[in-house]
Tab-separated table of C-alpha atoms in Angstrom:
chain	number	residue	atom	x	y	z
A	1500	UNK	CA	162.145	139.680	398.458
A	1501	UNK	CA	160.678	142.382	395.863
A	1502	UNK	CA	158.249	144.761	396.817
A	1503	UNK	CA	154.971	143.366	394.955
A	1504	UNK	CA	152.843	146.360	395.529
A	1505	UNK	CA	153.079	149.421	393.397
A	1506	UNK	CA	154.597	152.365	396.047
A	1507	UNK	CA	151.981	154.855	395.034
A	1508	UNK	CA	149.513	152.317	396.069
A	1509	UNK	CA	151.251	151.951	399.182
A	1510	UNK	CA	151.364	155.318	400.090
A	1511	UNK	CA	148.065	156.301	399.213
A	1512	UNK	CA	147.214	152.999	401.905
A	1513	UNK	CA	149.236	154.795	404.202
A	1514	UNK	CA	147.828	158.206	404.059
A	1515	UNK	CA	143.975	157.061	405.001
A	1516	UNK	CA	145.969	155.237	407.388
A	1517	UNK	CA	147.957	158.205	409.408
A	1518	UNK	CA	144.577	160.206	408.811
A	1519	UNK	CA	142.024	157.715	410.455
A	1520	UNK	CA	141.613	157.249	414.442
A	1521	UNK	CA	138.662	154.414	413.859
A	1522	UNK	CA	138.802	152.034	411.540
A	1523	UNK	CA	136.423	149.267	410.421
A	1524	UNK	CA	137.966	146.126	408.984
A	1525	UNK	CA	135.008	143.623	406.710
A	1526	UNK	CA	135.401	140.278	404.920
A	1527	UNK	CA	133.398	138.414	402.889
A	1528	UNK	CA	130.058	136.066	403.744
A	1529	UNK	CA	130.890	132.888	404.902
A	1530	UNK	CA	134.460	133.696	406.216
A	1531	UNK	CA	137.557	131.373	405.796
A	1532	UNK	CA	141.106	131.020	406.574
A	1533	UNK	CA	142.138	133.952	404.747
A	1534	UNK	CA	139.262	135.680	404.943
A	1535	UNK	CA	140.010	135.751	408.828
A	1536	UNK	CA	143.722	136.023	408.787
A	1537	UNK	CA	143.820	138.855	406.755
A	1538	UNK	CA	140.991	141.018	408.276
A	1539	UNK	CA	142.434	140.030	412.048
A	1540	UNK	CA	146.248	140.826	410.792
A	1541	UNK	CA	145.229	143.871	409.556
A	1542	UNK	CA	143.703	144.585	412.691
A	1543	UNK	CA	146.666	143.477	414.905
A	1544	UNK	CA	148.727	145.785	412.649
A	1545	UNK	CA	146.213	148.611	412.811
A	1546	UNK	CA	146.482	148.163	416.950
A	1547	UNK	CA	149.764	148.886	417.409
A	1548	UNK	CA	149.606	152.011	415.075
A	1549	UNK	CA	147.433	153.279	417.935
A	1550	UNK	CA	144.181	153.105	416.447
A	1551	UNK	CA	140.663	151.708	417.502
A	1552	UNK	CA	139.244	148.842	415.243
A	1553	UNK	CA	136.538	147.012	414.596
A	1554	UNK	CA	136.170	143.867	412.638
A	1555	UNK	CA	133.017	142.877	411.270
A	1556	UNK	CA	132.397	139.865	409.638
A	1557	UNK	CA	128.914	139.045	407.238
A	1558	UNK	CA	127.865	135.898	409.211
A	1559	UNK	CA	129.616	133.426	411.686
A	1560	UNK	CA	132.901	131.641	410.945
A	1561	UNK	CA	133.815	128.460	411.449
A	1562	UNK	CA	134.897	127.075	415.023
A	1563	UNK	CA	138.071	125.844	414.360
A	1564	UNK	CA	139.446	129.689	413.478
A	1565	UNK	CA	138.095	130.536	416.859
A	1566	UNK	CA	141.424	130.532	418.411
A	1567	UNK	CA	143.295	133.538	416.024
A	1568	UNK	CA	143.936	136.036	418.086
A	1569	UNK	CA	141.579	138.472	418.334
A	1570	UNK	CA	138.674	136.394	416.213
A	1571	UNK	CA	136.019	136.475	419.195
A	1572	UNK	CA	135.664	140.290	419.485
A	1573	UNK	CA	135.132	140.100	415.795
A	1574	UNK	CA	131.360	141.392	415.293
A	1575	UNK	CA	129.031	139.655	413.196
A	1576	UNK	CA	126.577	141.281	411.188
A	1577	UNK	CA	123.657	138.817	410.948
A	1578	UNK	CA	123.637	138.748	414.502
A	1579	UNK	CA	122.992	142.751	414.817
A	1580	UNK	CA	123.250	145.092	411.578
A	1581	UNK	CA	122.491	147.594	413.745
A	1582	UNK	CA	125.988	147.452	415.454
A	1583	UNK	CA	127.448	146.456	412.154
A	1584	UNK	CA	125.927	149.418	410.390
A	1585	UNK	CA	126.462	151.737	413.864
A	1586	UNK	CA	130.580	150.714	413.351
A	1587	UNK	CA	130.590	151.371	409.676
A	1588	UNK	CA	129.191	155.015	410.276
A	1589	UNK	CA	131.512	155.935	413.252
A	1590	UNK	CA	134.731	154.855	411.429
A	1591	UNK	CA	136.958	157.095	409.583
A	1592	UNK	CA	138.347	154.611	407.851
A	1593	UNK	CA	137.138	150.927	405.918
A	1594	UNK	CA	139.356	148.359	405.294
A	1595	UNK	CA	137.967	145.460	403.215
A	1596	UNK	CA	140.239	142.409	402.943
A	1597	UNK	CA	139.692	139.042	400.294
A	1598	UNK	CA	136.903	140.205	398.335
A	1599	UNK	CA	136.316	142.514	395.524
A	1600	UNK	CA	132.433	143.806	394.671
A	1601	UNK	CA	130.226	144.627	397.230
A	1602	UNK	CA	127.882	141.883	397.215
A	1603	UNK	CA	130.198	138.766	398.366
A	1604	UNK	CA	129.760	140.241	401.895
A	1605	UNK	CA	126.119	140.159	402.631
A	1606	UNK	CA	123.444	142.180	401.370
A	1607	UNK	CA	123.557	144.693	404.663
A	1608	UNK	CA	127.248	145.644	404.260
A	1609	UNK	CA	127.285	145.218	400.704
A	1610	UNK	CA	124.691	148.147	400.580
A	1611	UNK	CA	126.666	150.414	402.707
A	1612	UNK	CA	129.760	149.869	400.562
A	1613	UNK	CA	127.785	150.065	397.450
A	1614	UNK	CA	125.881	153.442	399.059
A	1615	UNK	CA	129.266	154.924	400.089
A	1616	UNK	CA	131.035	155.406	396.928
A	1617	UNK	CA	128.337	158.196	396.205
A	1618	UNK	CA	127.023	159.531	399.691
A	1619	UNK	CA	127.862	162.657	401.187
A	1620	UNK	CA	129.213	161.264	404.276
A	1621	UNK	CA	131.650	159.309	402.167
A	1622	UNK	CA	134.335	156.920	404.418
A	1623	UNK	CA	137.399	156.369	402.339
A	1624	UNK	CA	137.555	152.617	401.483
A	1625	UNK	CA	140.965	150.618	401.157
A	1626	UNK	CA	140.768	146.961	399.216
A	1627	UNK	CA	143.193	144.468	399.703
A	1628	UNK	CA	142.536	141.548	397.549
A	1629	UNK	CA	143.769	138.735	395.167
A	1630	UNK	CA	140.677	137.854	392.879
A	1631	UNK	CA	139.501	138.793	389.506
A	1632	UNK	CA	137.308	141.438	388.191
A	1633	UNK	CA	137.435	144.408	390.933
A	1634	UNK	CA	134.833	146.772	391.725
A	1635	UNK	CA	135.492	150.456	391.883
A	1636	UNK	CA	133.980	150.301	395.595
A	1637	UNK	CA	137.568	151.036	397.220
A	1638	UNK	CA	139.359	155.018	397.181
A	1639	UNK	CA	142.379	152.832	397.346
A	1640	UNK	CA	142.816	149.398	395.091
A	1641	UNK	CA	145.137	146.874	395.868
A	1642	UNK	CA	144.881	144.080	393.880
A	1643	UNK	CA	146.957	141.427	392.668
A	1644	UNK	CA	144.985	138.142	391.532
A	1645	UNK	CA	148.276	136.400	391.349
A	1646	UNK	CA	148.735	136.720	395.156
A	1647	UNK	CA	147.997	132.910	396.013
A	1648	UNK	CA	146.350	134.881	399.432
A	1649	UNK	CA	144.785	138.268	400.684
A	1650	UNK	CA	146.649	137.808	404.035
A	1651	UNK	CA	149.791	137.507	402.087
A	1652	UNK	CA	148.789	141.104	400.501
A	1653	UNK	CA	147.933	142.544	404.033
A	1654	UNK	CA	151.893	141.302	404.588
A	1655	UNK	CA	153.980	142.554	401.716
A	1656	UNK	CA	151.232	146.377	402.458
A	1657	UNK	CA	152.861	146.170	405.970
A	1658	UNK	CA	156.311	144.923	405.276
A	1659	UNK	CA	156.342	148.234	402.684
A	1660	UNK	CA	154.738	150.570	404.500
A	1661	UNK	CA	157.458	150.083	407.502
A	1662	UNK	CA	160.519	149.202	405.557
A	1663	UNK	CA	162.011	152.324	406.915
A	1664	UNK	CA	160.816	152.068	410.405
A	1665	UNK	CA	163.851	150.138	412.107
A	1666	UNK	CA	161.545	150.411	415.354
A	1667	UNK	CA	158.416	148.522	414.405
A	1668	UNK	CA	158.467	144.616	415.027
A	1669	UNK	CA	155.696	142.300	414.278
A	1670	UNK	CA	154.166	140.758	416.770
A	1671	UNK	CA	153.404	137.343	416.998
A	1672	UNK	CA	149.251	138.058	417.150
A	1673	UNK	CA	149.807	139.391	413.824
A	1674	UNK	CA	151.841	136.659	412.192
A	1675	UNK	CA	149.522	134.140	413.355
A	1676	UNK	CA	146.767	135.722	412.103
A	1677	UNK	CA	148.743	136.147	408.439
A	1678	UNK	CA	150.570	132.310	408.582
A	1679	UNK	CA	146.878	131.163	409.131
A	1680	UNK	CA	145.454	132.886	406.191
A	1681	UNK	CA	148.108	132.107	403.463
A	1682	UNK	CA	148.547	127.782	404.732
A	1683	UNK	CA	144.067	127.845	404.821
A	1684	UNK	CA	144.477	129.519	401.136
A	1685	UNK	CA	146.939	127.359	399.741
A	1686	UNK	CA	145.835	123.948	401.257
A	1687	UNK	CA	148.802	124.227	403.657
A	1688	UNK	CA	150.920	124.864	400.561
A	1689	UNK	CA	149.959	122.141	398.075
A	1690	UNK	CA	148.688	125.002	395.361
A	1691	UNK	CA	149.325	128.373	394.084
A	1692	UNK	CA	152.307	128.144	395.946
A	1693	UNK	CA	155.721	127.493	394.328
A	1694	UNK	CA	157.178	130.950	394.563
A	1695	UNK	CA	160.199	131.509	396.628
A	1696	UNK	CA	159.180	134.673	398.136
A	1697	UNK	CA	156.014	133.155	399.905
A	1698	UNK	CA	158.669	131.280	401.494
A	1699	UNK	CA	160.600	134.265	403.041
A	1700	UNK	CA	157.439	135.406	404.224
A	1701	UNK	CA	156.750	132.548	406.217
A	1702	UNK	CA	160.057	132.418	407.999
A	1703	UNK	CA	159.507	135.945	408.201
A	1704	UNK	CA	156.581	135.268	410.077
A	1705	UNK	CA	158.132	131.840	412.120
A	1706	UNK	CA	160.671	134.555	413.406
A	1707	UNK	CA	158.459	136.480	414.804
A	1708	UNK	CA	156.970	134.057	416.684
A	1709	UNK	CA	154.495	131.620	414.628
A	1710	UNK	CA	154.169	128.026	415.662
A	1711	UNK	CA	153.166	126.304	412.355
A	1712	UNK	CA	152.952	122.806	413.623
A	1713	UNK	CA	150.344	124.380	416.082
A	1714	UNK	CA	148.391	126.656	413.664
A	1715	UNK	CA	148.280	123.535	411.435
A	1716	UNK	CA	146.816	120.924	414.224
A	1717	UNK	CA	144.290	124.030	415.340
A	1718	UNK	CA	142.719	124.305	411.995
A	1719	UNK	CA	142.705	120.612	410.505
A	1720	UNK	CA	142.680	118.536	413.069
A	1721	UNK	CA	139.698	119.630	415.139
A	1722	UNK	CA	136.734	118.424	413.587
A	1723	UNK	CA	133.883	116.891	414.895
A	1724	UNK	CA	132.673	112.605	414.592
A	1725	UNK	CA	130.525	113.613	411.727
A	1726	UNK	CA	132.875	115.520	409.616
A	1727	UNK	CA	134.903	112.371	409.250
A	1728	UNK	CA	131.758	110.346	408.241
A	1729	UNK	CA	130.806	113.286	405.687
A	1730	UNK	CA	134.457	113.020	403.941
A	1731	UNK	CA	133.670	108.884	403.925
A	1732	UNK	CA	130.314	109.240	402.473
A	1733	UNK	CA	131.587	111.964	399.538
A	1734	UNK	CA	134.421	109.538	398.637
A	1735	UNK	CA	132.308	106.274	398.456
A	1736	UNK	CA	129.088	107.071	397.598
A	1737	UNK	CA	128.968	110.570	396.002
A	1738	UNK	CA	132.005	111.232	394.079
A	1739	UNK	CA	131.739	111.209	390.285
A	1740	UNK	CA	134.623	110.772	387.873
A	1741	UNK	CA	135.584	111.520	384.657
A	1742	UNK	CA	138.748	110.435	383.647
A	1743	UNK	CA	138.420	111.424	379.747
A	1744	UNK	CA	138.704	115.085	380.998
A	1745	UNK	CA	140.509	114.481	384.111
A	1746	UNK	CA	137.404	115.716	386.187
A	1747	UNK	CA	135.347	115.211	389.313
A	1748	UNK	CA	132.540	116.095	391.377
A	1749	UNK	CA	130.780	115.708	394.218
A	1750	UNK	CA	127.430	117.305	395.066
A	1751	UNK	CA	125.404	117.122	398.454
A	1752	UNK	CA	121.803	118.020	399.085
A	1753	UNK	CA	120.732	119.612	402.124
A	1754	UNK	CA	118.946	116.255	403.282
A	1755	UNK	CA	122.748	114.409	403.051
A	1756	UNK	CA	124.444	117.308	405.240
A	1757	UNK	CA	121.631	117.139	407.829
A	1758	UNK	CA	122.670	113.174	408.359
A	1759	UNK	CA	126.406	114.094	409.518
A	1760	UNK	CA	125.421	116.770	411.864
A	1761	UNK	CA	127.073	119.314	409.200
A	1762	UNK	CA	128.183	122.541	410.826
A	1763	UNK	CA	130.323	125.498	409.840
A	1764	UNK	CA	133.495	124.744	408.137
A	1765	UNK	CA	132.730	120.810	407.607
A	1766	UNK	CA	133.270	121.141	404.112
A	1767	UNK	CA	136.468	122.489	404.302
A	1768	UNK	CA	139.534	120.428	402.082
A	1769	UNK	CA	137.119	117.861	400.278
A	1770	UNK	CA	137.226	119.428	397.429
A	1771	UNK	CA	140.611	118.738	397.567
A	1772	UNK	CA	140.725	114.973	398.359
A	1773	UNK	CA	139.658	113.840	394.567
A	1774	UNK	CA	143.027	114.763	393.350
A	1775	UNK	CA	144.719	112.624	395.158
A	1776	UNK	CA	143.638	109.794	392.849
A	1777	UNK	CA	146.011	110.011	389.849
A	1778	UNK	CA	145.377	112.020	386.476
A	1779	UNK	CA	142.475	113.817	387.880
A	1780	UNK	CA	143.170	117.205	387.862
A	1781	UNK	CA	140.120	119.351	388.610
A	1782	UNK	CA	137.917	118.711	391.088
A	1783	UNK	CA	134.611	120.447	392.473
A	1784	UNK	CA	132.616	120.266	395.202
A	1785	UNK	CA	128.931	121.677	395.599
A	1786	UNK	CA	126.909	122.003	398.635
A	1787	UNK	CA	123.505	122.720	398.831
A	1788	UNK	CA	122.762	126.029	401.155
A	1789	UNK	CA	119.771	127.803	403.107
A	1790	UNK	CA	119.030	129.911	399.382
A	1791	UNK	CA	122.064	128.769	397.032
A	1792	UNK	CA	124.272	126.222	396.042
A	1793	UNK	CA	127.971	126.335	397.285
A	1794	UNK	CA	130.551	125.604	394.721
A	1795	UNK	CA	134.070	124.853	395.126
A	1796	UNK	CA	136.940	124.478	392.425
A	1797	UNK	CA	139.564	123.498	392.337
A	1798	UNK	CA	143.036	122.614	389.990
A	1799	UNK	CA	146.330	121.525	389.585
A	1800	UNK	CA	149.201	123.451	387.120
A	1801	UNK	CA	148.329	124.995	384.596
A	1802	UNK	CA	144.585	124.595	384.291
A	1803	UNK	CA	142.616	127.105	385.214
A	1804	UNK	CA	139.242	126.750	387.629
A	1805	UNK	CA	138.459	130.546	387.818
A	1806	UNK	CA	137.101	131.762	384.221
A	1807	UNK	CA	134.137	128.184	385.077
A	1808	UNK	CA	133.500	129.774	388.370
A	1809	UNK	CA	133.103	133.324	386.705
A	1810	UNK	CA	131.083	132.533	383.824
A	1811	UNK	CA	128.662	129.888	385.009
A	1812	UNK	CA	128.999	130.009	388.960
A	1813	UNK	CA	128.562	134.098	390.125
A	1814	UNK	CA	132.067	133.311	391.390
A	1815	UNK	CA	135.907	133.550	390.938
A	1816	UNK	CA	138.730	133.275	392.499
A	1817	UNK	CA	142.543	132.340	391.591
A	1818	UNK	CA	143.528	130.147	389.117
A	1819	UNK	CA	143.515	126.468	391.204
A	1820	UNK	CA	141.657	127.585	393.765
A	1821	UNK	CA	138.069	129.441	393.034
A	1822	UNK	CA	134.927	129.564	394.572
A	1823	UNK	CA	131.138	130.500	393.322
A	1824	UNK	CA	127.633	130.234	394.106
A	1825	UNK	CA	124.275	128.680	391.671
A	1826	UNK	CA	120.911	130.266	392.502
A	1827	UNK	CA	118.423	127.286	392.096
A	1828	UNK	CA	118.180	123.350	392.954
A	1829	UNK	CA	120.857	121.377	393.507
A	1830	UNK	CA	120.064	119.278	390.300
A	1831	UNK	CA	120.130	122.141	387.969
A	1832	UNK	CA	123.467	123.142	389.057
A	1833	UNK	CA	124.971	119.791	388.587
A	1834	UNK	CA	123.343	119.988	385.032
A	1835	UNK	CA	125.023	123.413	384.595
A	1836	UNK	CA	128.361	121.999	385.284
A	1837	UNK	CA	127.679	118.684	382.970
A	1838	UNK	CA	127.110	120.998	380.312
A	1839	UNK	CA	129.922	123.377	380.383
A	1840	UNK	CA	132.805	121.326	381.985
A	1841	UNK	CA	134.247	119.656	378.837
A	1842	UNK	CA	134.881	123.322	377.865
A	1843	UNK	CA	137.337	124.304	380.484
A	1844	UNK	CA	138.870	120.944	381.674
A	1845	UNK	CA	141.144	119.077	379.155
């Protein structure tokens, strides 16, 4: 497998790295598979370079990622910024994993990470990321929107940072963590995932320990009654199609989530599930939220979702798989997309 990061990159990592005793470890609002594998790997790595870490996550996560190691000492800003804010201030050292501008993790941290690229008590920042349009936020960019997953990143920054350390193992808290984040950000490896050296990395990762049959069955198949009747009520009575452009959407108000008990992580993979019927080839899902509309994308091949989600959406992402958000009602984003999506679907 070929080193994917550039080595001065990699050493730069590693210098804030040797340098830092505390270290704080963020991820964006809302946090998902990835979002948690990669900020908790990092943190497994960061452990057994001897350091003290701290992860703190924007908001809850869902329940079924409350087994990966380590995810129930993470500490959760809108719960109490104070301690967020207190952790951010004491560390020597930030690590921010699967996002790239300040704002897609909460308007608390966001401002300290926006504030600390010009304050006087300046905390070197390290990004590790795989989406489009990076802020200058991080001392230390490492960004590769290619990278079908962050926690794939936080990988190949380890794998190269101890390629000459014939002592270090990975342990299996770490690989977990990492196996979690790339099967949540690939759909358990239906998209953005036909290269061989993802692959390597997972046997890499089965070798040290990972059961995949369990990480699978601990993430999908633990959801609640109502989940099940959400996913029947999207696919019978909301879903939309458009075959002409190979298209389709569904959108849910507030009102239709409150029926099925909705909770954390119920959306996740239904955005998916319209592909399955045959020569429909983008798909996206939209949600409606306490102040914004959740929007999902996603592709298959060649056809971009991304450039929609960044140009009409506040959002991004990699090419099949993207994500974005609509300030306003529910009806006006579904116009939005009516009026734009014969543009970037063919």
């Amino acid at each position: 497998m070929q080193n994917l990061i550039d080595n001065q990159l990699v050493n730069a990592a590693g210098q804030l790295i040797a340098n830092a005793h505390r270290v704080a470890v963020i991820t964006h609002l809302s946090p998902d598979g990835d979002a948690m594998g990669s900020s908790l790997g990092m943190k497994h790595f960061l452990l057994s370079q001897g350091k003290e870490v701290e992860v703190v996550v924007p908001n809850d996560f869902p329940n079924f990622l409350s087994w990966l190691p380590g995810a129930k000492e993470d500490k959760v800003c809108d719960k109490d910024a104070e301690q967020a804010l207190q952790i951010l201030n004491n560390a020597d050292l930030v690590i921010v994993t699967d996002f790239q501008e300040p704002k897609r993790c909460g308007e608390v941290l966001g401002d300290w990470l926006a504030q600390n690229t010009q304050s006087t008590t300046h905390r070197p920042v390290i990004m590790i990321d795989h989406h489009l349009y990076p802020s200058d936020m991080a001392d230390v960019t490492i960004s590769y929107p290619d990278c079908a997953s962050a926690s794939e990143l936080v990988y190949r920054l380890i794998r190269q940072l101890k390629v000459n350390d014939a002592t270090w193992q990975m342990n299996r808290e770490l690989a977990t963590c990492i196996y979690t984040g790339m099967m949540t950000d690939t759909g358990n490896f239906q998209y953005n995932s036909n290269h061989p050296d993802m692959y390597e990395i997972v046997a890499e990762l089965m070798r040290a320990g990972v059961n995949k049959d369990d990480c699978y069955d601990k993430v999908f198949n633990q959801f609640h009654t109502g989940r099940l009747r959400l996913v029947g009520y999207c696919l019978y009575r909301k879903m939309r199609t458009f075959p002409k452009n190979h298209v389709a959407l569904i959108a849910l108000s507030a009102e239709e989530l409150k029926q099925f008990n909705f909770q954390s992580g119920d959306a996740e993979g239904i955005v998916n599930m319209p592909m399955q019927i045959g020569k429909i080839y983008y798909s996206c899902f939209m949600r409606e939220d306490t102040d914004k509309i959740k929007i999902s994308f996603r592709s298959q091949g060649d056809r971009p979702v991304n450039t929609f989600a960044h140009d009409f959406f506040n959002g991004g992402g990699h090419k099949n798989a993207a994500g974005g958000e609509f300030y306003g009602s529910l009806q006006d984003a579904v116009k939005t997309f009516m009026e734009h999506y014969e543009e970037y679907c063919h």
